[in-house]
Coordinates of C-alpha atoms in Angstrom, one line a residue:
M1 CA 23.0 26.4 -55.5
I2 CA 19.5 26.1 -56.8
R3 CA 19.8 29.4 -58.7
I4 CA 23.0 28.2 -60.4
V5 CA 21.3 24.9 -61.5
V6 CA 18.2 26.8 -62.8
F7 CA 20.5 29.2 -64.7
L8 CA 22.5 26.4 -66.3
I9 CA 19.2 24.6 -67.3
L10 CA 17.9 27.8 -69.0
V11 CA 21.2 28.3 -70.8
G12 CA 21.0 24.7 -72.0
L13 CA 17.5 25.1 -73.3
A14 CA 18.4 28.4 -75.1
A15 CA 21.4 26.6 -76.8
A16 CA 19.2 23.7 -77.8
G17 CA 16.5 26.0 -79.2
S18 CA 19.1 28.0 -81.2
A19 CA 20.6 24.8 -82.6
W20 CA 17.2 23.5 -83.6
V21 CA 16.3 26.8 -85.4
A22 CA 19.7 26.8 -87.2
E23 CA 19.1 23.2 -88.4
Q24 CA 15.7 24.0 -90.0
T25 CA 15.6 24.4 -93.8
G26 CA 13.3 26.5 -95.9
D27 CA 12.5 30.1 -96.3
V28 CA 10.1 32.5 -94.7
V29 CA 8.2 34.8 -97.3
L30 CA 6.2 37.9 -96.4
N31 CA 3.9 39.5 -99.0
W32 CA 2.5 42.9 -98.2
G33 CA 1.1 44.6 -101.3
P34 CA 3.8 45.2 -103.8
W35 CA 6.4 44.2 -101.1
R36 CA 7.7 40.7 -100.9
I37 CA 10.3 39.6 -98.4
A38 CA 12.0 36.1 -98.4
M39 CA 14.4 35.0 -95.7
T40 CA 15.6 31.9 -93.9
L41 CA 14.1 30.8 -90.6
P42 CA 17.2 31.8 -88.4
V43 CA 17.2 35.2 -90.0
F44 CA 13.5 35.6 -89.4
V45 CA 13.9 34.7 -85.7
L46 CA 16.7 37.2 -85.2
A47 CA 14.7 39.9 -86.9
L48 CA 11.7 39.2 -84.8
G49 CA 13.7 39.4 -81.6
L50 CA 15.2 42.8 -82.6
T51 CA 11.7 44.1 -83.5
I52 CA 10.4 43.1 -80.1
A53 CA 13.3 44.7 -78.3
A54 CA 12.8 48.0 -80.2
C55 CA 9.1 48.1 -79.4
V56 CA 9.9 47.6 -75.7
L57 CA 12.5 50.3 -75.7
V58 CA 10.1 52.8 -77.4
W59 CA 7.4 51.9 -75.0
N60 CA 9.6 52.6 -72.0
L61 CA 10.7 55.9 -73.4
L62 CA 7.1 57.0 -73.9
S63 CA 6.1 55.8 -70.4
A64 CA 9.0 57.7 -68.9
L65 CA 8.1 60.9 -70.6
L66 CA 4.5 60.5 -69.5
R67 CA 5.4 59.8 -65.8
A68 CA 8.2 62.4 -65.6
P69 CA 6.0 65.2 -64.0
G70 CA 4.7 62.9 -61.3
R71 CA 8.1 61.6 -60.5
I72 CA 9.5 65.1 -60.3
R73 CA 6.8 66.1 -57.8
H74 CA 7.3 62.9 -55.8
A75 CA 11.0 63.4 -55.7
H76 CA 10.6 67.0 -54.6
R77 CA 8.2 66.0 -51.8
E78 CA 10.5 63.2 -50.6
R79 CA 13.4 65.7 -50.5
R80 CA 11.4 68.1 -48.4
H81 CA 10.2 65.4 -46.1
R82 CA 13.8 64.1 -45.7
R83 CA 15.0 67.7 -44.8
G84 CA 12.0 68.1 -42.5
R85 CA 12.9 64.8 -40.7
H86 CA 16.5 65.9 -40.5
A87 CA 15.3 69.2 -38.9
I88 CA 13.0 67.3 -36.4
T89 CA 15.9 65.0 -35.4
H90 CA 18.3 67.8 -34.8
G91 CA 15.6 69.8 -33.0
L92 CA 14.9 67.0 -30.6
L93 CA 18.6 66.6 -30.0
A94 CA 18.9 70.3 -29.3
I95 CA 16.0 70.0 -26.8
G96 CA 17.8 67.1 -25.2
H97 CA 20.9 69.1 -24.5
G98 CA 19.0 72.3 -23.6
D99 CA 19.7 74.6 -26.6
S100 CA 16.4 76.5 -26.9
T101 CA 17.6 78.7 -29.8
A102 CA 18.7 75.8 -32.0
A103 CA 15.5 73.9 -31.0
R104 CA 13.3 76.9 -32.1
Q105 CA 15.2 77.2 -35.5
H106 CA 14.9 73.5 -36.2
A107 CA 11.2 73.6 -35.2
D108 CA 10.5 76.5 -37.6
M109 CA 12.3 74.7 -40.4
A110 CA 10.4 71.5 -39.7
K111 CA 7.1 73.3 -39.8
R112 CA 8.0 74.8 -43.2
L113 CA 9.2 71.5 -44.7
A114 CA 7.1 68.9 -42.9
G115 CA 4.2 70.7 -41.3
D116 CA 1.9 67.6 -41.4
D117 CA 4.3 65.4 -39.5
P118 CA 3.1 64.7 -35.9
L119 CA 6.6 65.0 -34.7
T120 CA 6.7 68.6 -35.9
L121 CA 3.9 69.5 -33.5
L122 CA 5.7 67.6 -30.7
L123 CA 8.9 69.5 -31.5
H124 CA 7.1 72.9 -31.4
A125 CA 5.5 72.0 -28.1
Q126 CA 8.7 70.9 -26.5
A127 CA 10.6 73.9 -27.8
A128 CA 8.0 76.2 -26.3
Q129 CA 8.3 74.4 -23.0
L130 CA 12.0 74.8 -23.1
E131 CA 11.7 78.5 -23.7
G132 CA 9.0 78.9 -21.0
D133 CA 6.3 79.8 -23.5
R134 CA 3.3 78.1 -21.8
D135 CA 0.7 79.5 -24.2
G136 CA 2.7 78.2 -27.2
A137 CA 3.0 74.8 -25.7
R138 CA -0.7 74.6 -24.9
R139 CA -1.6 75.6 -28.5
A140 CA 0.7 72.9 -29.9
F141 CA -0.7 70.2 -27.6
R142 CA -4.2 71.3 -28.3
A143 CA -3.5 70.9 -32.0
M144 CA -2.1 67.4 -31.3
A145 CA -5.2 66.6 -29.3
E146 CA -7.5 67.5 -32.2
R147 CA -5.7 64.9 -34.5
H148 CA -6.7 61.3 -34.3
D149 CA -3.2 59.9 -34.4
T150 CA -1.8 62.2 -31.8
R151 CA -4.8 62.7 -29.5
L152 CA -3.5 60.8 -26.5
L153 CA -0.1 62.5 -26.8
G154 CA -1.8 65.9 -26.9
L155 CA -3.9 65.1 -23.8
R156 CA -0.8 64.1 -22.0
G157 CA 0.9 67.3 -22.8
L158 CA -2.2 69.3 -21.8
F159 CA -2.2 67.4 -18.5
V160 CA 1.4 68.2 -17.8
E161 CA 0.8 71.9 -18.5
A162 CA -2.2 72.0 -16.2
Q163 CA -0.1 70.5 -13.4
R164 CA 2.5 73.1 -14.0
A165 CA -0.1 75.8 -13.8
D166 CA -1.5 74.3 -10.5
D167 CA -4.9 73.8 -12.2
A168 CA -5.9 70.5 -10.5
M169 CA -9.4 70.5 -11.9
A170 CA -8.3 70.8 -15.5
A171 CA -5.6 68.2 -15.0
V172 CA -8.2 65.7 -13.6
V173 CA -10.6 66.3 -16.4
I174 CA -7.9 65.8 -19.0
A175 CA -6.7 62.6 -17.3
D176 CA -10.3 61.3 -17.0
E177 CA -10.8 61.9 -20.8
A178 CA -7.5 60.2 -21.5
L179 CA -8.5 57.2 -19.3
K180 CA -11.7 56.8 -21.3
L181 CA -9.8 56.9 -24.5
A182 CA -7.1 54.5 -23.3
P183 CA -8.0 52.5 -20.2
N184 CA -4.4 51.2 -20.0
A185 CA -2.8 54.6 -19.8
T186 CA -0.7 54.5 -16.6
W187 CA -0.3 58.2 -16.1
A188 CA -4.1 58.8 -16.5
S189 CA -5.0 56.0 -14.1
H190 CA -2.5 57.2 -11.5
A191 CA -3.7 60.8 -11.8
V192 CA -7.4 59.9 -11.5
L193 CA -6.7 57.5 -8.7
G194 CA -4.7 60.2 -6.8
F195 CA -7.5 62.7 -7.3
R196 CA -10.1 60.3 -6.0
C197 CA -8.0 59.6 -2.9
A198 CA -7.4 63.3 -2.3
Q199 CA -11.1 64.0 -2.5
G200 CA -11.9 61.1 -0.2
D201 CA -13.8 59.1 -2.9
W202 CA -12.5 55.7 -1.7
N203 CA -15.1 53.8 -3.7
G204 CA -14.1 55.5 -6.9
A205 CA -10.5 54.9 -6.1
L206 CA -11.2 51.1 -5.5
A207 CA -13.0 51.0 -8.9
I208 CA -10.0 52.5 -10.7
L209 CA -7.6 50.1 -8.9
D210 CA -9.8 47.1 -10.0
G211 CA -9.6 48.4 -13.5
N212 CA -5.8 48.7 -13.4
Y213 CA -5.6 45.1 -12.2
T214 CA -7.9 43.9 -14.9
A215 CA -6.0 45.7 -17.6
G216 CA -2.8 44.1 -16.4
M217 CA -1.1 47.3 -15.3
I218 CA -0.2 46.0 -11.8
D219 CA 0.6 42.6 -10.5
K220 CA -1.3 40.7 -7.8
P221 CA 0.9 41.5 -4.7
T222 CA 0.8 45.2 -5.6
Y223 CA -2.9 45.1 -6.1
R224 CA -3.5 43.4 -2.7
R225 CA -1.3 45.9 -0.9
Q226 CA -2.9 49.0 -2.5
R227 CA -6.4 47.6 -2.1
G228 CA -5.6 47.1 1.6
V229 CA -4.4 50.7 1.8
L230 CA -7.6 52.0 0.3
L231 CA -9.8 49.9 2.5
T232 CA -7.8 51.1 5.6
A233 CA -8.4 54.7 4.5
R234 CA -12.1 54.1 4.0
A235 CA -12.3 52.4 7.4
M236 CA -10.6 55.4 9.1
A237 CA -12.9 57.8 7.3
L238 CA -16.1 55.9 8.3
E239 CA -15.1 55.0 11.8
T240 CA -17.5 57.5 13.4
E241 CA -20.2 57.4 10.7
D242 CA -20.7 53.8 9.6
R243 CA -18.9 51.5 12.1
D244 CA -20.2 48.3 10.4
L245 CA -18.7 49.2 7.0
A246 CA -15.6 50.5 8.7
R247 CA -15.1 47.2 10.6
S248 CA -15.6 45.1 7.5
S249 CA -13.2 47.3 5.5
A250 CA -10.6 47.1 8.3
M251 CA -10.9 43.3 8.5
E252 CA -10.6 42.9 4.7
A253 CA -7.6 45.2 4.7
V254 CA -5.8 43.1 7.4
K255 CA -6.4 40.0 5.3
L256 CA -5.0 41.6 2.2
A257 CA -2.1 43.4 3.9
P258 CA -1.4 41.9 7.4
T259 CA 1.8 44.0 7.8
L260 CA 0.0 47.4 7.3
V261 CA 0.3 49.0 10.7
P262 CA -2.8 51.3 10.6
A263 CA -5.0 48.4 9.3
A264 CA -3.7 46.2 12.1
V265 CA -4.3 48.9 14.8
L266 CA -7.8 49.7 13.5
A267 CA -8.8 46.0 13.2
A268 CA -7.5 45.2 16.7
K269 CA -9.5 48.1 18.0
F270 CA -12.7 46.8 16.5
E271 CA -12.0 43.3 17.7
S272 CA -11.2 44.5 21.2
E273 CA -14.5 46.4 21.3
A274 CA -16.3 43.2 20.3
H275 CA -14.5 41.4 23.1
Q276 CA -12.5 39.3 20.7
V277 CA -9.2 39.8 22.6
R278 CA -7.3 36.9 21.3
R279 CA -8.0 37.8 17.7
A280 CA -6.9 41.3 18.3
M281 CA -3.7 40.1 19.9
K282 CA -2.9 37.8 17.0
I283 CA -3.5 40.7 14.5
I284 CA -1.1 43.0 16.4
E285 CA 1.5 40.2 16.9
A286 CA 1.6 39.5 13.1
A287 CA 2.1 43.2 12.3
W288 CA 4.7 43.6 15.1
A289 CA 6.9 40.8 13.9
S290 CA 7.4 42.6 10.5
C291 CA 7.4 46.3 11.7
P292 CA 7.5 47.2 15.4
H293 CA 5.6 50.4 15.9
P294 CA 4.6 52.4 19.0
D295 CA 0.9 52.4 17.8
L296 CA 1.0 48.6 17.8
A297 CA 2.4 48.6 21.3
D298 CA -0.2 51.0 22.6
A299 CA -3.0 49.0 21.0
Y300 CA -1.6 45.8 22.5
A301 CA -1.3 47.3 25.9
H302 CA -5.0 48.4 25.9
V303 CA -6.4 45.5 24.1
R304 CA -8.3 44.4 27.2
L305 CA -10.2 47.3 28.7
G306 CA -10.0 47.8 32.5
D307 CA -6.6 46.1 33.0
S308 CA -4.2 47.6 35.6
A309 CA -0.9 49.1 34.8
R310 CA 1.0 46.0 35.9
Q311 CA -1.1 43.8 33.7
R312 CA -0.4 46.0 30.8
L313 CA 3.4 45.9 31.6
S314 CA 3.2 42.1 31.6
R315 CA 1.5 42.0 28.3
I316 CA 3.9 44.5 26.7
E317 CA 6.9 42.4 28.0
S318 CA 5.5 39.3 26.2
L319 CA 5.1 41.4 23.0
A320 CA 8.6 42.8 23.3
A321 CA 10.1 39.3 23.7
R322 CA 9.3 38.7 20.0
T323 CA 11.7 41.4 19.0
P324 CA 14.2 41.7 21.9
E325 CA 16.9 43.7 20.1
H326 CA 14.6 46.3 18.6
V327 CA 14.5 49.8 20.2
E328 CA 10.7 50.0 19.9
A329 CA 10.4 47.0 22.2
A330 CA 12.5 48.7 24.8
L331 CA 10.6 52.0 24.5
A332 CA 7.2 50.1 24.8
V333 CA 8.4 48.3 27.9
A334 CA 9.8 51.5 29.5
R335 CA 6.5 53.3 28.8
A336 CA 4.5 50.6 30.5
A337 CA 7.0 50.3 33.4
I338 CA 6.8 54.0 34.1
D339 CA 3.0 53.8 34.1
A340 CA 3.2 50.9 36.5
A341 CA 5.8 52.6 38.7
E342 CA 8.4 50.0 38.0
F343 CA 11.2 52.5 37.6
G344 CA 14.0 50.0 37.9
R345 CA 12.7 48.0 35.1
A346 CA 12.3 51.1 32.9
R347 CA 16.0 52.1 33.6
A348 CA 17.2 48.6 32.8
V349 CA 15.6 48.5 29.4
L350 CA 16.6 52.0 28.5
A351 CA 20.2 51.7 29.6
P352 CA 21.6 50.3 26.3
F353 CA 20.2 53.3 24.4
T354 CA 21.2 56.2 26.8
D355 CA 24.7 56.7 25.4
D356 CA 23.4 57.9 22.0
P357 CA 19.7 58.5 22.8
T358 CA 17.0 59.5 20.4
Q359 CA 14.4 62.1 21.3
R360 CA 11.9 59.5 22.6
V361 CA 14.5 57.9 24.7
A362 CA 15.6 61.2 26.2
M363 CA 12.1 62.2 27.0
L364 CA 11.4 58.9 28.7
M365 CA 14.5 59.4 30.8
A366 CA 13.4 62.9 31.7
E367 CA 10.0 61.6 32.7
L368 CA 11.6 58.8 34.7
E369 CA 13.8 61.2 36.6
R370 CA 10.9 63.5 37.4
T371 CA 8.5 60.8 38.4
E372 CA 10.9 58.6 40.4
H373 CA 13.1 61.0 42.2
G374 CA 11.4 64.4 41.5
D375 CA 14.8 65.6 40.3
A376 CA 14.0 68.7 38.2
G377 CA 17.7 69.2 37.4
K378 CA 18.2 65.7 35.8
A379 CA 14.8 66.0 34.0
R380 CA 15.9 69.4 32.6
E381 CA 19.2 67.8 31.5
W382 CA 17.5 65.0 29.6
T383 CA 15.0 67.5 28.1
L384 CA 17.9 69.6 26.8
R385 CA 19.5 66.4 25.3
A386 CA 16.2 65.6 23.6
V387 CA 16.3 68.9 21.8
R388 CA 19.6 68.1 20.3
A389 CA 19.2 64.3 20.0
R390 CA 18.6 62.3 16.8
H391 CA 15.0 62.0 15.5
D392 CA 13.0 58.8 15.9
P393 CA 11.4 57.1 12.9
A394 CA 8.3 58.7 11.5
W395 CA 5.9 58.4 8.7
T396 CA 7.9 59.7 5.7
A397 CA 6.9 60.0 2.0
D398 CA 8.9 61.8 -0.7
G399 CA 10.8 63.9 1.9
Y400 CA 7.5 64.9 3.7
V401 CA 7.3 63.9 7.4
S402 CA 3.9 63.5 8.9
D403 CA 2.7 62.9 12.4
R404 CA 0.2 60.3 11.2
W405 CA -0.2 57.8 8.4
R406 CA -1.8 58.8 5.1
P407 CA -2.8 56.7 2.1
I408 CA -1.2 58.9 -0.5
S409 CA 1.8 61.2 -0.6
P410 CA 0.9 65.0 -0.4
V411 CA 3.8 65.7 -2.6
T412 CA 3.4 63.4 -5.6
G413 CA -0.1 61.8 -5.0
R414 CA 1.5 58.3 -5.0
L415 CA -0.5 55.6 -3.3
D416 CA 1.0 53.8 -0.4
A417 CA 4.0 56.2 -0.3
F418 CA 4.4 56.6 3.5
Q419 CA 7.0 54.4 5.2
W420 CA 7.9 54.1 8.9
Q421 CA 11.6 55.2 8.7
T422 CA 14.1 57.8 10.0
P423 CA 13.8 61.1 8.1
V424 CA 16.7 61.8 5.7
A425 CA 17.5 65.2 7.3
S426 CA 18.0 63.6 10.8
L427 CA 20.4 60.8 9.8
P428 CA 23.5 60.7 12.0
S429 CA 26.6 62.6 10.8
E430 CA 29.9 60.8 10.1
R431 CA 31.9 63.4 12.0
N432 CA 30.6 62.9 15.5
S433 CA 27.6 61.1 16.8
V434 CA 27.9 62.5 20.4
I435 CA 26.2 65.9 20.9
E436 CA 28.1 68.0 23.4
S437 CA 26.1 70.2 25.8
S438 CA 26.4 74.0 25.4
E439 CA 28.0 76.3 27.9
F440 CA 24.6 77.6 28.9
A441 CA 23.2 74.1 29.5
E442 CA 26.3 73.3 31.7
A443 CA 25.9 76.5 33.6
V444 CA 22.2 75.9 34.2
L445 CA 22.7 72.3 35.2
A446 CA 25.7 72.9 37.4
P447 CA 25.1 72.6 41.2
P448 CA 25.2 75.9 43.1
S449 CA 28.6 76.7 44.7
R450 CA 30.4 79.6 46.3
P451 CA 32.8 81.6 44.1
A452 CA 36.3 80.2 44.3
I453 CA 39.4 82.2 44.7
P454 CA 41.2 82.5 41.4
E455 CA 44.7 81.0 40.9
G456 CA 47.4 83.1 42.2
L457 CA 45.4 84.7 45.0
V458 CA 45.2 83.1 48.4
E459 CA 43.3 83.9 51.6
P460 CA 45.6 85.0 54.4
P461 CA 45.4 83.2 57.7
R462 CA 42.9 84.5 60.3
G463 CA 44.6 87.1 62.4
A464 CA 47.6 87.5 60.1
A465 CA 46.4 90.3 57.7
S466 CA 49.9 91.3 56.9
A467 CA 51.1 87.9 55.7
P468 CA 52.5 88.0 52.2
V469 CA 50.3 86.7 49.4
V470 CA 51.7 85.1 46.3
I471 CA 50.4 86.3 42.9
A472 CA 51.0 84.0 40.0
P473 CA 53.0 85.8 37.3
T474 CA 51.7 85.9 33.8
T475 CA 53.6 84.1 31.1
L476 CA 55.8 86.4 29.1
Q477 CA 55.2 86.6 25.4
D478 CA 57.8 86.8 22.8
N479 CA 56.7 90.4 21.8
D480 CA 56.8 91.7 25.4
P481 CA 59.6 94.2 26.2
P482 CA 62.1 93.2 28.9
K483 CA 60.9 94.1 32.4
P484 CA 63.0 95.3 35.4
A485 CA 63.5 93.3 38.5
D486 CA 60.4 92.4 40.6
I487 CA 59.4 94.8 43.3
V488 CA 58.7 93.5 46.8
A489 CA 56.5 95.7 48.9
T490 CA 56.4 95.2 52.7
P491 CA 53.6 97.1 54.5
E492 CA 53.9 98.2 58.1
P493 CA 51.7 96.2 60.4
S494 CA 50.3 99.3 62.1
A495 CA 49.3 101.1 58.9
A496 CA 46.2 98.9 58.0
T497 CA 42.9 100.5 58.7
P498 CA 39.8 98.5 59.9
S499 CA 38.2 98.7 56.5
E500 CA 41.4 97.5 54.8
Q501 CA 41.7 94.7 57.4
A502 CA 38.1 93.6 56.6
A503 CA 38.9 93.7 52.9
V504 CA 41.9 91.5 53.4
D505 CA 40.0 89.0 55.6
K506 CA 37.3 88.6 53.0
P507 CA 37.8 86.2 50.0
V508 CA 37.8 87.7 46.6
D509 CA 36.2 86.3 43.5
K510 CA 38.5 87.8 40.8
P511 CA 42.0 89.1 40.5
V512 CA 42.4 92.8 41.2
D513 CA 45.2 95.0 40.0
I514 CA 47.0 96.4 43.0
P515 CA 48.8 99.7 42.5
V516 CA 52.1 100.3 44.2
E517 CA 52.0 103.7 45.8
K518 CA 55.1 105.9 46.4
A519 CA 56.4 106.4 49.9
E520 CA 55.7 110.1 49.9
D521 CA 52.0 109.6 48.8
N522 CA 51.3 107.0 51.5
P523 CA 53.6 107.2 54.5
S524 CA 52.1 104.0 55.9
L525 CA 53.5 101.9 53.1
E526 CA 57.1 101.2 52.7
V527 CA 58.3 100.1 49.3
T528 CA 61.7 98.7 48.7
A529 CA 62.8 97.8 45.1
Q530 CA 65.5 95.2 45.1
P531 CA 66.4 92.4 42.7
V532 CA 65.4 89.0 43.9
A533 CA 68.0 86.3 43.6
A534 CA 67.6 82.6 43.7
P535 CA 65.2 81.3 46.3
A536 CA 66.6 80.9 49.8
A537 CA 67.2 77.7 51.6
E538 CA 64.0 78.0 53.6
P539 CA 61.4 80.1 51.7
A540 CA 58.1 81.0 53.2
P541 CA 55.6 78.4 51.9
P542 CA 52.6 80.2 50.3
L543 CA 49.1 79.0 50.7
Q544 CA 47.1 77.3 48.0
A545 CA 44.0 79.0 46.5
A546 CA 40.9 77.3 47.8
A547 CA 37.3 78.1 48.1
P548 CA 36.3 78.9 51.7
S549 CA 34.0 76.3 53.2
E550 CA 30.8 77.0 55.1
A551 CA 32.5 76.6 58.4
E552 CA 35.0 79.3 57.5
A553 CA 32.2 81.7 56.4
E554 CA 30.8 81.7 60.0
P555 CA 32.5 83.9 62.6
E556 CA 35.0 82.2 64.7
T557 CA 34.9 82.3 68.4
A558 CA 38.6 81.9 68.9
E559 CA 41.3 82.9 66.6
E560 CA 43.5 80.0 65.8
P561 CA 46.4 80.2 63.3
E562 CA 45.8 77.9 60.3
A563 CA 48.4 75.4 59.3
P564 CA 50.0 76.4 56.0
A565 CA 49.1 74.2 53.1
E566 CA 51.6 72.7 50.7
P567 CA 53.4 75.3 48.6
V568 CA 52.5 75.8 45.0
K569 CA 55.3 74.6 42.8
P570 CA 56.5 76.8 40.0
A571 CA 55.9 74.1 37.4
E572 CA 52.2 73.9 38.4
T573 CA 51.9 77.7 38.3
A574 CA 53.4 77.8 34.8
A575 CA 51.2 75.1 33.7
A576 CA 48.1 76.9 34.8
A577 CA 49.1 80.1 33.1
P578 CA 47.4 80.9 29.7
T579 CA 49.1 79.9 26.5
P580 CA 51.1 82.8 25.0
L581 CA 49.7 84.4 21.8
F582 CA 53.0 84.7 20.0
R583 CA 55.9 82.3 20.2
N584 CA 59.1 81.8 18.3
R585 CA 59.4 78.6 16.4
N586 CA 62.9 78.0 17.9
D587 CA 61.6 78.3 21.5
L588 CA 58.9 75.7 21.1
A589 CA 61.1 72.9 22.4
K590 CA 62.6 74.9 25.3
P591 CA 61.1 74.5 28.7
A592 CA 59.2 77.4 30.2
E593 CA 61.3 79.7 32.3
T594 CA 60.5 79.8 36.0
Q595 CA 59.4 83.3 36.9
I596 CA 60.3 84.8 40.2
Q597 CA 57.2 85.4 42.3
A598 CA 56.4 88.8 43.6
I599 CA 55.0 89.1 47.1
V600 CA 52.6 92.0 47.3
P601 CA 50.0 92.6 50.0
I602 CA 46.3 93.0 49.2
M603 CA 45.5 96.6 49.7
R604 CA 42.0 97.7 48.8
P605 CA 40.4 101.1 49.3
P606 CA 37.1 101.2 51.3
D607 CA 35.0 102.0 48.2
D608 CA 36.5 99.2 46.0
P609 CA 33.5 97.5 44.3
G610 CA 35.4 94.3 43.6
V611 CA 34.3 92.8 47.0
E612 CA 30.7 92.1 47.5
D613 CA 28.9 91.9 50.8
E614 CA 28.3 88.4 51.9
D615 CA 25.1 89.3 53.6
Q616 CA 23.3 90.1 50.4
P617 CA 21.2 87.2 48.8
R618 CA 23.1 85.5 46.0
D619 CA 21.7 84.6 42.6
E620 CA 23.1 81.1 41.9
F621 CA 22.3 81.3 38.2
A622 CA 24.0 84.6 37.8
E623 CA 27.1 83.3 39.5
Q624 CA 27.2 80.2 37.3
I625 CA 26.7 81.9 34.0
A626 CA 28.8 85.0 34.1
P627 CA 30.7 87.0 36.9
K628 CA 29.0 90.1 38.1
V629 CA 30.7 93.2 36.8
Q630 CA 30.1 96.9 37.5
A631 CA 27.9 98.7 34.9
G632 CA 29.6 101.2 32.7
G633 CA 28.5 104.4 31.0
W634 CA 26.0 106.7 32.7
R635 CA 24.4 103.8 34.6
G636 CA 27.7 103.1 36.3
F637 CA 28.2 106.8 37.0
W638 CA 24.9 107.2 38.7
S639 CA 25.4 104.0 40.6
R640 CA 28.7 105.2 41.9
F641 CA 27.3 108.7 42.5
G642 CA 24.5 107.3 44.6
S643 CA 26.7 105.1 46.7

């Protein structure tokens, strides 16, 4: 609005001036030698204006001609610079998406068009890094470090290359120089701080930390926590050399970071040695409330020297009452209860965690079984469960698991990186949190027992060697050829030899294939082949397979006939049979056919190795793990030849 008003005012003044000039009377006469020019005032004003405009135009033309070379050079330079910036931009984009060939091409073009641009050196360095040219990257970063405007960037690049080359000394020297150049450089301060901590220079690390806090790089809570960590590390390093400085450092660390477990443990130890028991207990209780830890429990139990195991148990119970639901409280009470021989108390506190135990819970249960009952089997069982159990929390930093606390991470050099937590690799799986015991563990832990008679074979009654024995038939498969009718063999009572009678009386540990001999080969055996029809009205009840007891193993003074047990039903026999390998889809819904049982006597030759002598000592572990079989090959040949 103001501009419009000013424009209208100027137009009005110009119109008023033109009107005033037009109203003036008289002539304007110019005499120059023989020349004389006479004109009116309006004409003179118009001619004067045209003359001034012409002079200005001529001056502009002359100035343009004089400045044309400089403008041409400037335009050419600007065009090159613009093309160079375009090449730098596209080169950085190529580096971003990992195209090393395009990045190298754009870097060469940028160097040719804009060689003095700092971004050109950065593009060359990053392109060399992308291609794996370490020497080229170092040359580019060294050129950047020699320039005033890119010195810090060049030092950072050289620092990164030194780290990649595992040259720790060069990296620290470069970081120290960068820290002098820019005290607020975060990467340089962290690098120098990590190097000081790695070298054990805790005083130098504290000085760098104070500088970071003064420069405003870290806030006050972080500064207090990190200073407490450094003071704790210095106290641990000087514990045996300078106990006064170590004690003062530990006490200051507890004041700055009361929840830091190593600081609390160390400060409580110094206070306990100075007979300041109540102070030590308060320090541990404050740290225990935020982070229950086994080191805190151990320090709390031994805070007063010379106490008995029951006194330590009472003290630990009061500490565990502050966090009753935490597993560390239960473990601490169980440890103290085992030391005090309070085994019932230890079992009670560990009972909620035995369904899905961790390694420490399983080891405590193993120690409890061994100490209380002397049960080596139960202790071995819990030890095997501890091998497969979940891991307990540990000091972890950047995926590194340590058995003790450290002030910095050995992976990244980060200060205060270790946390008390469960390692990532041992987190429970979503599939199944219960770990099943292996067959070997079950065999080892199983109680010793005598070998049982397999299903289908029964022990005949005492004094009735010729009684028929029922052999469970195998389930027919769909691809088996049809078989003829079952064969029933009935031996003559007088044909059994003493060795055969002993073989019949002895229990067997595995099914044995019994060949059916022809009548002409063995006159003592009468074989009759006849089809068996439906079961008779009063079939002979067979005996159930059962393991002989210890009383049966002893020789009997009087032969008494044993009462027959309940007969084995065909449905139970079919259910115990193995699942067929091939079945038709149409037969899945059909019930299993009841097979007609074949009655065959047990006939063993005297040299049959299937029956072992009961007088020989037994190896219970060999019986539990795998059945004893006869050796094959030349070993078996020599063993049979020798026998």
